[in-house]
Amino acid sequence: MAKIDDVARLAKVSKGTVSNVFSQKRRTSQEVTDRVMKVSRQLNYVPNHIARSLVTKKTMAIGLTIPHGNFFFSAFHNQFINGVILEAAYYGYRVLLDMIPVQKVKTPFLSSYPIDGAIVMSPAIDDERINLMHQGQIPFVTVGRVMNANINHTSSVDSDNLMIIYSICKYLIDKGHRNIMFLNANELMTVSIDRKAGFIKAMEDYHIELEEHMIHHKPAILSSEYMDYGYEETIRTLGKFEKKVTAIIADDDRTAFSVMNAIKDLELRVPEDVSLFVICGDLSMMYQSNPSLTSMDLQPSELGVQAVKMLMHKLDVLPGYFPENIWVESKIIERDSCSSIS
Amino acid sequence: MAKIDDVARLAKVSKGTVSNVFSQKRRTSQEVTDRVMKVSRQLNYVPNHIARSLVTKKTMAIGLTIPHGNFFFSAFHNQFINGVILEAAYYGYRVLLDMIPVQKVKTPFLSSYPIDGAIVMSPAIDDERINLMHQGQIPFVTVGRVMNANINHTSSVDSDNLMIIYSICKYLIDKGHRNIMFLNANELMTVSIDRKAGFIKAMEDYHIELEEHMIHHKPAILSSEYMDYGYEETIRTLGKFEKKVTAIIADDDRTAFSVMNAIKDLELRVPEDVSLFVICGDLSMMYQSNPSLTSMDLQPSELGVQAVKMLMHKLDVLPGYFPENIWVESKIIERDSCSSIS
DNA sequence: TTGTACGCGTTATCAT
DNA sequence: ATGATAACGCGTACAA
């Protein structure tokens, strides 16, 4: 593999000049530029990214940490990642997929992270990843609210989770539902806190008594119940316990499908017997399932784009003013899975 | 940020020793190790990954190139990526998500790729990415067969695509179907070649005349028809053209859902009027859609794992013998979307 | 264990 | 304004 000195020698210029030709940090005469480029092509030379990083202290990569060993992306993750990769590429950055807390990092082998910044997806309460970023001095933005002790000002992109659930409840209550079951995210995810609060507030505002079977939390990832989330809760609550639930709010598309399956097994129908509302989800799945699913569109791709922009701003790539927190709008998409009851 | 010299000075050892304490390449006495670690903690020192890479010539990252700007992963991509990340993490490698050919790289800014190797997903015919890897001397393995002029021996992990489609056709034909429509992958994907061949062979072996409406190819990504693939073809063929198709083979879960939607709009039913067979797909979706979908499980996660193992072998991380090509088994999962006709 | 020569560009400083 | 020179970044590895 040819190096800068080889090119310099053959092109009869100094290595500094070759460097400038490639980095464009200083102008070089057309004549010299051509000569250098020609020799470079001959030698198949490209600057060594590592050597460059060593001095510029930029790796041109950002980390994207996906939730602790969550092996199964939902449509939300999917679209979010797409947004991130595309927007990062726009600024010349690549994306390193990361799963920090899957296994404990062995200290002796720890080495500083070769990324310029990071995006932390779906923070948990006292999220270890965030402590690591923080103490490692790595600029980062989170997607979702941070709730770590001792960490106050963090940049984040988020949906207005409290309001989202509140709106969904209002939507269902306006349709006459008073017995709503909410399949929330995992308890440790900060998002679940705000959503739970929104649910409780809605129940209070509409004078509906809160019962235990109305809120469930997604089991821990990798637990045996994880894959069945939605199915079991529905069977148990509507079947065995005979609660008169008339509407179900599902955390994501996967959960929603589990719920539909349970409803089918209970010999009930959507939406005649039970209304089903999905938070986010795969567009084509939402539309093309039977019935099509009414959902709250969280705009995951836009969340990804905004997260990258915010990070680029922190890295001084993107100038201008940025607020500490950005909210991405979400809106209800009415389809056929929610009906009115009298 | 503290550097190795600072630690060396304070711990009263040479930098070489500090290096050894962290890299474990040579033993250091317990006493010295403790002293070095203590000072390192005080100074919050961690070895600089970039500087280390410069000399070891290893970045401990592999690239994963996902199909040209395919913004929407199917379940296959999803599970595949999961397999890759997990297996790579096992060997201490991180995964850089890559989308090389989305936009042309501007030559002057080109710099050598900071990865030790790469996994190329879903190669196309004369795939530019593979030419790049090849001339860039980057060890790589593909998932899917390579069909580039002048490139002969490449390591790859693959399913037996010809056999897969042949088996599916046999499965359907055994159920009495003789009018099968195949929604193939995009024409430029090498996988579509083998699958088409499998389809044609099956028709020949069972003496079924091949008609034009029986094979379709997924439109180019980003084309306006892309998102509608499956829907339009079904409506047109079964509706407008009134072809008596009794069974449809869909390329992936997304396509399958589009087909189901079209069938619904044509006021037909699955499987009573039309049988539907899906190649791979999201497990919970397959199971929980209505009816549950009979599918060919390609084991995408296992494909990812094998691809990483193969790459690790190429990088001399994993010893032993590896064949040039690995086939991952796939098998039919019978569910409720295919019925017999008399 | 220690000393020290690398690895490979970048960038400030100097010269033209 | 452009080109050349040399110091520098931060570890690793090998000889002493």
Tab-separated table of N, CA and C in Angstrom, chain A residues 1 21-24 37 44 46-54 59 61 66 70-73 78 81-82 85-86 89-90 94-99 103 107-114 135-137 253-254 257-259 261 264 282 284-285 287-290 292, chain B residues 1 21-24 37 44 46-54 59 61 66 70-73 78 81-82 85-86 89-90 94-99 103 107-114 135-137 253-254 257-259 261 264 282 284-285 287-290 292:
chain	number	residue	atom	x	y	z
A	1	MET	N	0.837	-1.214	0.000
A	1	MET	CA	0.000	0.000	0.000
A	1	MET	C	0.871	1.263	0.000
A	21	VAL	N	-3.194	18.527	-1.172
A	21	VAL	CA	-3.978	18.164	-2.350
A	21	VAL	C	-5.200	17.342	-1.932
A	22	PHE	N	-4.973	16.431	-0.996
A	22	PHE	CA	-6.078	15.564	-0.595
A	22	PHE	C	-7.026	16.211	0.406
A	23	SER	N	-6.460	16.950	1.326
A	23	SER	CA	-7.326	17.493	2.378
A	23	SER	C	-7.959	18.815	1.971
A	24	GLN	N	-7.406	19.445	0.960
A	24	GLN	CA	-7.935	20.725	0.481
A	24	GLN	C	-7.871	21.817	1.542
A	37	MET	N	-2.300	13.936	-8.217
A	37	MET	CA	-3.427	13.030	-8.421
A	37	MET	C	-3.067	11.901	-9.383
A	44	ASN	N	-2.189	3.878	-6.644
A	44	ASN	CA	-3.386	3.452	-5.926
A	44	ASN	C	-3.373	3.980	-4.495
A	46	VAL	N	-4.368	6.210	-1.302
A	46	VAL	CA	-5.365	7.002	-0.589
A	46	VAL	C	-4.820	7.286	0.792
A	47	PRO	N	-5.110	8.455	1.303
A	47	PRO	CA	-4.594	8.791	2.639
A	47	PRO	C	-5.054	7.766	3.658
A	48	ASN	N	-4.220	7.493	4.598
A	48	ASN	CA	-4.552	6.554	5.666
A	48	ASN	C	-5.456	7.236	6.688
A	49	HIS	N	-6.642	6.700	6.764
A	49	HIS	CA	-7.656	7.299	7.629
A	49	HIS	C	-7.219	7.339	9.081
A	50	ILE	N	-6.531	6.297	9.500
A	50	ILE	CA	-6.108	6.217	10.899
A	50	ILE	C	-5.076	7.288	11.215
A	51	ALA	N	-4.073	7.382	10.351
A	51	ALA	CA	-3.024	8.371	10.584
A	51	ALA	C	-3.627	9.774	10.612
A	52	ARG	N	-4.564	9.977	9.732
A	52	ARG	CA	-5.224	11.281	9.689
A	52	ARG	C	-5.977	11.538	11.000
A	53	SER	N	-6.679	10.512	11.447
A	53	SER	CA	-7.446	10.666	12.683
A	53	SER	C	-6.533	10.978	13.861
A	54	LEU	N	-5.377	10.369	13.850
A	54	LEU	CA	-4.456	10.539	14.974
A	54	LEU	C	-4.149	12.005	15.203
A	59	THR	N	-12.626	11.058	13.985
A	59	THR	CA	-12.714	9.749	13.341
A	59	THR	C	-13.763	9.741	12.241
A	61	ALA	N	-16.766	9.288	12.575
A	61	ALA	CA	-17.760	8.251	12.850
A	61	ALA	C	-18.511	8.616	14.120
A	66	ILE	N	-27.796	1.078	20.527
A	66	ILE	CA	-29.167	0.597	20.521
A	66	ILE	C	-29.447	-0.086	21.850
A	70	ASN	N	-31.150	-5.464	22.738
A	70	ASN	CA	-32.477	-5.696	22.192
A	70	ASN	C	-32.312	-6.295	20.804
A	71	PHE	N	-32.472	-7.566	20.723
A	71	PHE	CA	-32.153	-8.238	19.471
A	71	PHE	C	-33.182	-7.999	18.383
A	72	PHE	N	-34.315	-7.517	18.800
A	72	PHE	CA	-35.359	-7.390	17.801
A	72	PHE	C	-35.818	-5.950	17.649
A	73	PHE	N	-35.472	-5.387	16.553
A	73	PHE	CA	-35.894	-4.029	16.282
A	73	PHE	C	-37.386	-4.009	15.983
A	78	ASN	N	-36.064	0.594	13.370
A	78	ASN	CA	-35.746	0.469	11.977
A	78	ASN	C	-35.688	1.806	11.254
A	81	ILE	N	-33.007	4.257	12.675
A	81	ILE	CA	-31.657	3.979	12.204
A	81	ILE	C	-31.460	4.483	10.773
A	82	ASN	N	-32.459	4.282	9.960
A	82	ASN	CA	-32.368	4.795	8.596
A	82	ASN	C	-32.162	6.296	8.578
A	85	ILE	N	-28.479	7.081	9.707
A	85	ILE	CA	-27.433	6.763	8.735
A	85	ILE	C	-27.425	7.749	7.577
A	86	LEU	N	-28.602	8.027	7.076
A	86	LEU	CA	-28.699	8.932	5.946
A	86	LEU	C	-28.214	10.330	6.278
A	89	ALA	N	-24.462	10.397	6.852
A	89	ALA	CA	-23.728	10.302	5.589
A	89	ALA	C	-23.668	11.667	4.907
A	90	TYR	N	-24.721	12.416	5.088
A	90	TYR	CA	-24.780	13.743	4.475
A	90	TYR	C	-23.636	14.629	4.958
A	94	ARG	N	-19.798	8.307	9.346
A	94	ARG	CA	-20.289	6.944	9.320
A	94	ARG	C	-20.830	6.569	10.688
A	95	VAL	N	-21.575	5.513	10.714
A	95	VAL	CA	-22.265	5.146	11.949
A	95	VAL	C	-21.795	3.795	12.480
A	96	LEU	N	-21.338	3.823	13.705
A	96	LEU	CA	-20.867	2.611	14.359
A	96	LEU	C	-21.969	2.093	15.262
A	97	LEU	N	-22.412	0.915	14.980
A	97	LEU	CA	-23.456	0.340	15.815
A	97	LEU	C	-22.865	-0.190	17.105
A	98	ASP	N	-23.551	0.062	18.153
A	98	ASP	CA	-22.984	-0.152	19.462
A	98	ASP	C	-23.977	-0.824	20.387
A	99	MET	N	-23.467	-1.665	21.243
A	99	MET	CA	-24.362	-2.280	22.213
A	99	MET	C	-23.657	-2.377	23.552
A	103	GLN	N	-22.509	-6.965	27.418
A	103	GLN	CA	-21.691	-7.649	28.416
A	103	GLN	C	-20.784	-6.605	29.066
A	107	THR	N	-12.151	-4.127	31.963
A	107	THR	CA	-11.377	-2.898	32.088
A	107	THR	C	-10.018	-2.941	31.406
A	108	PRO	N	-9.245	-4.009	31.564
A	108	PRO	CA	-7.901	-3.979	30.988
A	108	PRO	C	-7.907	-3.810	29.474
A	109	PHE	N	-8.982	-4.169	28.855
A	109	PHE	CA	-9.018	-4.082	27.399
A	109	PHE	C	-9.745	-2.844	26.898
A	110	LEU	N	-10.254	-2.117	27.858
A	110	LEU	CA	-10.968	-0.901	27.475
A	110	LEU	C	-10.032	0.044	26.734
A	111	SER	N	-10.498	0.561	25.673
A	111	SER	CA	-9.699	1.602	25.021
A	111	SER	C	-10.637	2.681	24.542
A	112	SER	N	-10.115	3.863	24.479
A	112	SER	CA	-10.981	5.005	24.193
A	112	SER	C	-11.759	4.778	22.905
A	113	TYR	N	-12.966	5.199	22.926
A	113	TYR	CA	-13.852	4.937	21.798
A	113	TYR	C	-13.482	5.705	20.550
A	114	PRO	N	-13.357	5.032	19.435
A	114	PRO	CA	-12.978	5.703	18.210
A	114	PRO	C	-14.163	6.360	17.521
A	135	GLN	N	-18.644	10.373	31.433
A	135	GLN	CA	-17.308	10.390	32.024
A	135	GLN	C	-16.236	10.237	30.968
A	136	GLY	N	-16.605	9.698	29.825
A	136	GLY	CA	-15.652	9.551	28.742
A	136	GLY	C	-15.555	10.815	27.902
A	137	GLN	N	-16.306	11.839	28.303
A	137	GLN	CA	-16.239	13.135	27.633
A	137	GLN	C	-16.683	13.071	26.181
A	253	ASP	N	-45.428	-2.069	17.112
A	253	ASP	CA	-46.120	-2.923	16.145
A	253	ASP	C	-46.083	-4.393	16.529
A	254	ARG	N	-44.963	-4.790	17.084
A	254	ARG	CA	-44.827	-6.185	17.467
A	254	ARG	C	-45.840	-6.545	18.560
A	257	PHE	N	-49.347	-6.803	17.165
A	257	PHE	CA	-49.653	-8.061	16.483
A	257	PHE	C	-49.918	-9.173	17.489
A	258	SER	N	-49.173	-9.150	18.571
A	258	SER	CA	-49.429	-10.144	19.610
A	258	SER	C	-50.833	-9.975	20.175
A	259	VAL	N	-51.214	-8.745	20.367
A	259	VAL	CA	-52.551	-8.464	20.891
A	259	VAL	C	-53.610	-8.970	19.917
A	261	ASN	N	-53.428	-11.251	17.812
A	261	ASN	CA	-53.431	-12.704	17.851
A	261	ASN	C	-54.212	-13.218	19.060
A	264	LYS	N	-57.868	-12.732	18.567
A	264	LYS	CA	-58.382	-13.771	17.673
A	264	LYS	C	-58.611	-15.070	18.445
A	282	ASP	N	-44.749	-0.117	11.792
A	282	ASP	CA	-44.345	-0.199	10.409
A	282	ASP	C	-45.492	0.238	9.512
A	284	SER	N	-46.307	-0.053	6.294
A	284	SER	CA	-47.031	-0.993	5.441
A	284	SER	C	-47.773	-2.026	6.278
A	285	MET	N	-47.186	-2.368	7.404
A	285	MET	CA	-47.856	-3.330	8.277
A	285	MET	C	-49.148	-2.719	8.832
A	287	TYR	N	-50.959	-0.413	7.641
A	287	TYR	CA	-51.977	-0.219	6.634
A	287	TYR	C	-52.541	-1.532	6.142
A	288	GLN	N	-51.646	-2.485	6.027
A	288	GLN	CA	-52.070	-3.684	5.337
A	288	GLN	C	-52.493	-4.831	6.232
A	289	SER	N	-52.431	-4.592	7.522
A	289	SER	CA	-52.959	-5.636	8.384
A	289	SER	C	-54.473	-5.554	8.300
A	290	ASN	N	-55.102	-6.523	8.861
A	290	ASN	CA	-56.546	-6.628	8.696
A	290	ASN	C	-57.213	-6.692	10.064
A	292	SER	N	-56.801	-2.471	9.162
A	292	SER	CA	-55.661	-1.569	9.224
A	292	SER	C	-55.648	-0.894	10.591
B	1	MET	N	-6.842	15.103	28.395
B	1	MET	CA	-6.839	13.625	28.395
B	1	MET	C	-5.434	13.092	28.601
B	21	VAL	N	0.794	-3.509	30.122
B	21	VAL	CA	-0.235	-3.702	31.138
B	21	VAL	C	-1.622	-3.677	30.491
B	22	PHE	N	-1.784	-2.766	29.553
B	22	PHE	CA	-3.106	-2.656	28.929
B	22	PHE	C	-3.344	-3.686	27.829
B	23	SER	N	-2.326	-3.959	27.072
B	23	SER	CA	-2.550	-4.851	25.931
B	23	SER	C	-2.383	-6.319	26.313
B	24	GLN	N	-1.745	-6.564	27.438
B	24	GLN	CA	-1.535	-7.941	27.891
B	24	GLN	C	-0.688	-8.758	26.923
B	37	MET	N	-2.188	0.501	36.974
B	37	MET	CA	-3.645	0.611	36.937
B	37	MET	C	-4.143	1.697	37.878
B	44	ASN	N	-7.525	8.924	34.806
B	44	ASN	CA	-8.615	8.608	33.897
B	44	ASN	C	-8.071	8.256	32.511
B	46	VAL	N	-7.083	5.975	29.364
B	46	VAL	CA	-7.347	4.791	28.552
B	46	VAL	C	-6.508	4.914	27.291
B	47	PRO	N	-5.999	3.803	26.801
B	47	PRO	CA	-5.177	3.860	25.582
B	47	PRO	C	-5.959	4.494	24.437
B	48	ASN	N	-5.283	5.227	23.639
B	48	ASN	CA	-5.898	5.849	22.479
B	48	ASN	C	-6.061	4.813	21.362
B	49	HIS	N	-7.305	4.591	21.048
B	49	HIS	CA	-7.630	3.562	20.065
B	49	HIS	C	-7.009	3.852	18.709
B	50	ILE	N	-6.999	5.111	18.356
B	50	ILE	CA	-6.466	5.496	17.042
B	50	ILE	C	-4.972	5.234	16.963
B	51	ALA	N	-4.261	5.674	17.985
B	51	ALA	CA	-2.812	5.494	17.985
B	51	ALA	C	-2.475	4.008	17.947
B	52	ARG	N	-3.249	3.251	18.685
B	52	ARG	CA	-3.028	1.808	18.680
B	52	ARG	C	-3.254	1.241	17.274
B	53	SER	N	-4.341	1.688	16.657
B	53	SER	CA	-4.651	1.194	15.317
B	53	SER	C	-3.537	1.517	14.327
B	54	LEU	N	-2.952	2.681	14.520
B	54	LEU	CA	-1.924	3.123	13.563
B	54	LEU	C	-0.797	2.100	13.490
B	59	THR	N	-8.360	-2.032	13.183
B	59	THR	CA	-9.291	-1.042	13.728
B	59	THR	C	-10.322	-1.697	14.636
B	61	ALA	N	-12.918	-3.018	13.765
B	61	ALA	CA	-14.262	-2.737	13.266
B	61	ALA	C	-14.431	-3.404	11.914
B	66	ILE	N	-25.077	-2.297	3.562
B	66	ILE	CA	-26.444	-2.707	3.296
B	66	ILE	C	-26.833	-2.241	1.900
B	70	ASN	N	-31.123	1.191	0.416
B	70	ASN	CA	-32.410	0.578	0.710
B	70	ASN	C	-32.872	1.073	2.067
B	71	PHE	N	-33.756	2.037	2.036
B	71	PHE	CA	-34.114	2.703	3.280
B	71	PHE	C	-34.989	1.848	4.171
B	72	PHE	N	-35.552	0.825	3.593
B	72	PHE	CA	-36.489	0.060	4.385
B	72	PHE	C	-36.048	-1.383	4.531
B	73	PHE	N	-35.632	-1.704	5.734
B	73	PHE	CA	-35.231	-3.065	5.989
B	73	PHE	C	-36.447	-3.961	6.021
B	78	ASN	N	-33.192	-7.073	9.091
B	78	ASN	CA	-33.253	-6.864	10.516
B	78	ASN	C	-32.565	-7.971	11.299
B	81	ILE	N	-28.765	-8.340	10.546
B	81	ILE	CA	-27.933	-7.359	11.232
B	81	ILE	C	-27.732	-7.740	12.694
B	82	ASN	N	-28.791	-8.196	13.306
B	82	ASN	CA	-28.673	-8.627	14.687
B	82	ASN	C	-27.641	-9.733	14.835
B	85	ILE	N	-24.041	-8.174	14.420
B	85	ILE	CA	-23.558	-7.361	15.540
B	85	ILE	C	-23.186	-8.224	16.734
B	86	LEU	N	-24.047	-9.154	17.036
B	86	LEU	CA	-23.802	-10.007	18.187
B	86	LEU	C	-22.546	-10.831	18.026
B	89	ALA	N	-19.426	-8.694	18.127
B	89	ALA	CA	-19.122	-8.261	19.495
B	89	ALA	C	-18.407	-9.372	20.249
B	90	TYR	N	-18.783	-10.586	19.929
B	90	TYR	CA	-18.179	-11.731	20.589
B	90	TYR	C	-16.662	-11.755	20.363
B	94	ARG	N	-16.481	-4.158	16.353
B	94	ARG	CA	-17.662	-3.334	16.223
B	94	ARG	C	-18.060	-3.264	14.758
B	95	VAL	N	-19.275	-2.843	14.539
B	95	VAL	CA	-19.819	-2.874	13.187
B	95	VAL	C	-20.142	-1.475	12.674
B	96	LEU	N	-19.543	-1.167	11.548
B	96	LEU	CA	-19.757	0.126	10.925
B	96	LEU	C	-20.781	-0.040	9.816
B	97	LEU	N	-21.852	0.639	9.954
B	97	LEU	CA	-22.890	0.541	8.931
B	97	LEU	C	-22.502	1.382	7.730
B	98	ASP	N	-22.719	0.833	6.594
B	98	ASP	CA	-22.150	1.418	5.395
B	98	ASP	C	-23.174	1.448	4.280
B	99	MET	N	-23.101	2.488	3.485
B	99	MET	CA	-24.000	2.528	2.340
B	99	MET	C	-23.264	3.096	1.152
B	103	GLN	N	-24.314	7.786	-2.675
B	103	GLN	CA	-23.885	8.874	-3.549
B	103	GLN	C	-22.439	8.617	-3.940
B	107	THR	N	-13.689	11.911	-5.176
B	107	THR	CA	-12.340	11.360	-5.124
B	107	THR	C	-11.369	12.113	-4.211
B	108	PRO	N	-11.327	13.429	-4.263
B	108	PRO	CA	-10.317	14.121	-3.475
B	108	PRO	C	-10.463	13.867	-1.974
B	109	PHE	N	-11.640	13.510	-1.549
B	109	PHE	CA	-11.857	13.319	-0.118
B	109	PHE	C	-11.804	11.849	0.283
B	110	LEU	N	-11.627	11.045	-0.711
B	110	LEU	CA	-11.563	9.616	-0.438
B	110	LEU	C	-10.422	9.324	0.528
B	111	SER	N	-10.675	8.528	1.494
B	111	SER	CA	-9.568	8.081	2.322
B	111	SER	C	-9.799	6.621	2.666
B	112	SER	N	-8.716	5.942	2.884
B	112	SER	CA	-8.817	4.499	3.060
B	112	SER	C	-9.765	4.162	4.193
B	113	TYR	N	-10.472	3.091	3.999
B	113	TYR	CA	-11.510	2.720	4.941
B	113	TYR	C	-10.981	2.244	6.278
B	114	PRO	N	-11.473	2.801	7.348
B	114	PRO	CA	-10.981	2.405	8.661
B	114	PRO	C	-11.658	1.140	9.159
B	135	GLN	N	-10.479	-3.944	-5.045
B	135	GLN	CA	-9.309	-3.153	-5.386
B	135	GLN	C	-8.725	-2.470	-4.162
B	136	GLY	N	-9.549	-2.309	-3.135
B	136	GLY	CA	-9.053	-1.704	-1.910
B	136	GLY	C	-8.389	-2.731	-1.013
B	137	GLN	N	-8.334	-3.957	-1.466
B	137	GLN	CA	-7.646	-5.015	-0.739
B	137	GLN	C	-8.287	-5.307	0.605
B	253	ASP	N	-41.521	-10.176	3.641
B	253	ASP	CA	-42.733	-9.935	4.413
B	253	ASP	C	-43.488	-8.687	3.946
B	254	ARG	N	-42.741	-7.690	3.568
B	254	ARG	CA	-43.372	-6.457	3.123
B	254	ARG	C	-44.199	-6.691	1.851
B	257	PHE	N	-47.390	-8.580	2.596
B	257	PHE	CA	-48.477	-7.767	3.133
B	257	PHE	C	-49.163	-6.969	2.036
B	258	SER	N	-48.358	-6.495	1.105
B	258	SER	CA	-48.949	-5.788	-0.018
B	258	SER	C	-49.868	-6.704	-0.805
B	259	VAL	N	-49.428	-7.919	-0.986
B	259	VAL	CA	-50.238	-8.889	-1.717
B	259	VAL	C	-51.545	-9.157	-0.979
B	261	ASN	N	-53.091	-7.287	0.981
B	261	ASN	CA	-53.932	-6.110	0.856
B	261	ASN	C	-54.651	-6.085	-0.490
B	264	LYS	N	-57.357	-8.644	-0.627
B	264	LYS	CA	-58.523	-8.145	0.106
B	264	LYS	C	-59.323	-7.178	-0.777
B	282	ASP	N	-40.786	-11.631	9.117
B	282	ASP	CA	-40.759	-11.410	10.548
B	282	ASP	C	-41.594	-12.484	11.239
B	284	SER	N	-43.011	-12.881	14.219
B	284	SER	CA	-44.290	-12.585	14.868
B	284	SER	C	-45.314	-12.122	13.846
B	285	MET	N	-44.845	-11.458	12.824
B	285	MET	CA	-45.770	-11.022	11.776
B	285	MET	C	-46.342	-12.228	11.025
B	287	TYR	N	-46.633	-15.220	12.034
B	287	TYR	CA	-47.502	-16.033	12.855
B	287	TYR	C	-48.803	-15.323	13.159
B	288	GLN	N	-48.674	-14.026	13.383
B	288	GLN	CA	-49.831	-13.344	13.915
B	288	GLN	C	-50.667	-12.600	12.889
B	289	SER	N	-50.253	-12.671	11.663
B	289	SER	CA	-51.129	-12.077	10.667
B	289	SER	C	-52.302	-13.036	10.483
B	290	ASN	N	-53.260	-12.592	9.760
B	290	ASN	CA	-54.500	-13.340	9.670
B	290	ASN	C	-54.836	-13.629	8.217
B	292	SER	N	-52.212	-16.851	9.437
B	292	SER	CA	-50.759	-16.902	9.630
B	292	SER	C	-50.125	-17.378	8.321
